Each structure stands twice: as C-alpha cells, then as structure tokens.
C-alpha positions as YAML, in Angstrom:
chain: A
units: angstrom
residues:
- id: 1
  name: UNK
  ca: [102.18, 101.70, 72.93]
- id: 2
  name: UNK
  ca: [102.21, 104.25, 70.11]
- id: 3
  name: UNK
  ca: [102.12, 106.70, 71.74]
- id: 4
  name: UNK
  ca: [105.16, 106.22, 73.73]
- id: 5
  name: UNK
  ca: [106.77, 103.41, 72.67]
- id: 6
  name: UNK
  ca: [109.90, 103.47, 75.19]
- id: 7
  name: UNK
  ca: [107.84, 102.66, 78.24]
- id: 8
  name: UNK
  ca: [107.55, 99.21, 76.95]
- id: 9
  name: UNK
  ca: [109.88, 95.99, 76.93]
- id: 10
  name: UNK
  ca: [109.80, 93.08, 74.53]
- id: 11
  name: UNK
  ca: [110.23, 90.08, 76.21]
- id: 12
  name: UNK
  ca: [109.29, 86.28, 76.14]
- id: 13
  name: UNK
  ca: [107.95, 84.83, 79.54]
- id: 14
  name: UNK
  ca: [108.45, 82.99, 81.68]
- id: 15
  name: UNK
  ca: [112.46, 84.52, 81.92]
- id: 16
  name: UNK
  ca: [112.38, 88.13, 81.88]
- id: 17
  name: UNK
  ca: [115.59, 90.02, 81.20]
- id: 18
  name: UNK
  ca: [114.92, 91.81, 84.92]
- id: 19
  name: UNK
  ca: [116.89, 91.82, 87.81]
- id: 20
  name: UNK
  ca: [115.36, 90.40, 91.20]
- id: 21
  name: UNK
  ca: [113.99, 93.04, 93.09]
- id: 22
  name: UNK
  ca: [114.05, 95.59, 90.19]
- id: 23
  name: UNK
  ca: [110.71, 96.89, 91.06]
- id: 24
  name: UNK
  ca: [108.49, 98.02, 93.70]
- id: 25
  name: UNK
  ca: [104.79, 97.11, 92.01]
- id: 26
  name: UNK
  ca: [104.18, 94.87, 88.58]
- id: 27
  name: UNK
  ca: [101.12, 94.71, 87.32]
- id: 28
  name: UNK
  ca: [99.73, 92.31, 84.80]
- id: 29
  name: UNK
  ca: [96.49, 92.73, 83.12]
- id: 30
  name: UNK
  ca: [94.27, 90.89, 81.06]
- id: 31
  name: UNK
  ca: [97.37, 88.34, 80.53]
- id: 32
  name: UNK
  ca: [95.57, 85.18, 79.21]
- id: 33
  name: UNK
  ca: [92.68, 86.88, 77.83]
- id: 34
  name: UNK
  ca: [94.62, 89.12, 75.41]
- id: 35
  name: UNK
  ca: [94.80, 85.94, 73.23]
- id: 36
  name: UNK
  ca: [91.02, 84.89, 73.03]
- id: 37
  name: UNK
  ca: [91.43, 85.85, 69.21]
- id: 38
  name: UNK
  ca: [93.36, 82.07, 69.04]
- id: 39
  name: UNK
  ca: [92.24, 80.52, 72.54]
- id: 40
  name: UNK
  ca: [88.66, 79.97, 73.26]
- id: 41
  name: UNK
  ca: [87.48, 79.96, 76.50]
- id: 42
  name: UNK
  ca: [87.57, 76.88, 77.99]
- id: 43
  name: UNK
  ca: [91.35, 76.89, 77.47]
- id: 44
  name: UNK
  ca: [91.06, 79.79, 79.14]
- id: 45
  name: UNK
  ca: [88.95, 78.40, 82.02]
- id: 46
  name: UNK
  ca: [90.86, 75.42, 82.03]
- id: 47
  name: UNK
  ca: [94.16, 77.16, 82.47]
- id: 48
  name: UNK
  ca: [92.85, 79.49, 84.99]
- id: 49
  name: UNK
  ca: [91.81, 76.36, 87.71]
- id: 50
  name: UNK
  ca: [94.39, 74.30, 86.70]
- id: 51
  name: UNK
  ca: [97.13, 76.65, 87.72]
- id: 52
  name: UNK
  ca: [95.17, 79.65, 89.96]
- id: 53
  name: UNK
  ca: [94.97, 77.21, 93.23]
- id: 54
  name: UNK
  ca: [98.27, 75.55, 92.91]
- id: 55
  name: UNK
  ca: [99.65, 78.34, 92.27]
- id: 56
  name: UNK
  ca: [98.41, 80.29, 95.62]
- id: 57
  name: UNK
  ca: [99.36, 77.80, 97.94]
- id: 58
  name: UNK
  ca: [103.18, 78.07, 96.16]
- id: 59
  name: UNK
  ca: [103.14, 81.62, 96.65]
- id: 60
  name: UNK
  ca: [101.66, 81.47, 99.86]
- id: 61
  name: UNK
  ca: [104.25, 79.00, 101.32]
- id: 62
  name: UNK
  ca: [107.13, 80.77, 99.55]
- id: 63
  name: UNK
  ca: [105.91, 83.33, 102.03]
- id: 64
  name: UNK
  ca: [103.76, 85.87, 99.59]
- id: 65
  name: UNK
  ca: [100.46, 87.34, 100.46]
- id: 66
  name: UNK
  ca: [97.85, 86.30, 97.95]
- id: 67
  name: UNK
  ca: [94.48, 87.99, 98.25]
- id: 68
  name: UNK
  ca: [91.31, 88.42, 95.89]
- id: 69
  name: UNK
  ca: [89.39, 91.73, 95.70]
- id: 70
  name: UNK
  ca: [86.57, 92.81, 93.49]
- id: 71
  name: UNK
  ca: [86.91, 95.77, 91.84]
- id: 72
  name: UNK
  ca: [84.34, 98.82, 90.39]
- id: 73
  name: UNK
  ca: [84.94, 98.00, 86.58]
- id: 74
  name: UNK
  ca: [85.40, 94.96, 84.17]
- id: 75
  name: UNK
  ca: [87.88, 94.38, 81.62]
- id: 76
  name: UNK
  ca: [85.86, 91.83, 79.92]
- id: 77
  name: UNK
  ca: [82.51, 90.67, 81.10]
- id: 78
  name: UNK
  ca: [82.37, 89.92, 84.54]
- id: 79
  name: UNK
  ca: [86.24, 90.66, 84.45]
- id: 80
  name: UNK
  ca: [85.89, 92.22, 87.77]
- id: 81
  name: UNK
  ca: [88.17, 90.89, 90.10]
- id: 82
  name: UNK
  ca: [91.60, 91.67, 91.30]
- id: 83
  name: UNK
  ca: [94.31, 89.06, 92.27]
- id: 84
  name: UNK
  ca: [97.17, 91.13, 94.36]
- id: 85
  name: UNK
  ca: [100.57, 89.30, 95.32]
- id: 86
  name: UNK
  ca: [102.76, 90.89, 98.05]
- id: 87
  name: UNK
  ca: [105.65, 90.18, 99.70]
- id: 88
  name: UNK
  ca: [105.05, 90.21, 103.24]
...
C-alpha cells in the first residue's frame, strides 16, 4: 500500500461505493483474519460456520457457482484453501 498507494480504495463494507458489474474478478484475502490482533479465534471460527453454509446455499440459489479448492501455500496455518464465487 506504500508503495503505490492509488491502487487502493477506502471503503466501509458491506456498501461499497462500486457500480454493479464494475469488475471482471474480486478477490478478497485473509478478510476476517486480518483482525486476529482484536478477535480471537473462536470468533473467528464461530463466524466462519455461522455464515460460510448459509451463505453458499444463498449464492448458490441466486444462481452463483460456489466451489472449494485447496491450494499450494497458506496464509496462516493451515490457511490453505480457496473459496471461488462465479457467476455462471
């Protein structure tokens, strides 16, 4: 963000000063766990299955594609999985 400070936008979720369909791709890392410096983990955990399957079977219906993928490297420990949301 130093380094090039113009690439990024302040905002406040969940509304987002974007148009629809403004972009091709988001993508949205380490969202939660950026705050584990004020939220221990079971907030964390506790956040993640309250809303994670609810919030598939939304996206799903709204007609989304919703898929889980491991991937080669972790962000945190065993950080290593991928959730991808596509418009079909």
């Amino acid at each position: 963000m130093r380094k090039r400070p113009e690439r990024y936008v302040t905002a406040v979720l969940p509304e987002l000063r974007f148009e629809d369909e403004q972009f091709n791709i988001v993508l949205s890392a380490h969202f939660l766990f950026m705050y584990s410096d004020r939220l221990d983990y079971e907030f964390h955990k506790k956040t993640v299955h309250d809303l994670l399957d609810r919030l598939i079977l939304e996206l799903e219906a709204d007609g989304l594609r919703v898929t889980e993928a491991k991937v080669p490297y972790e962000f945190m420990r065993n950080g290593n999985s991928l959730l991808s949301i596509r418009k079909m």
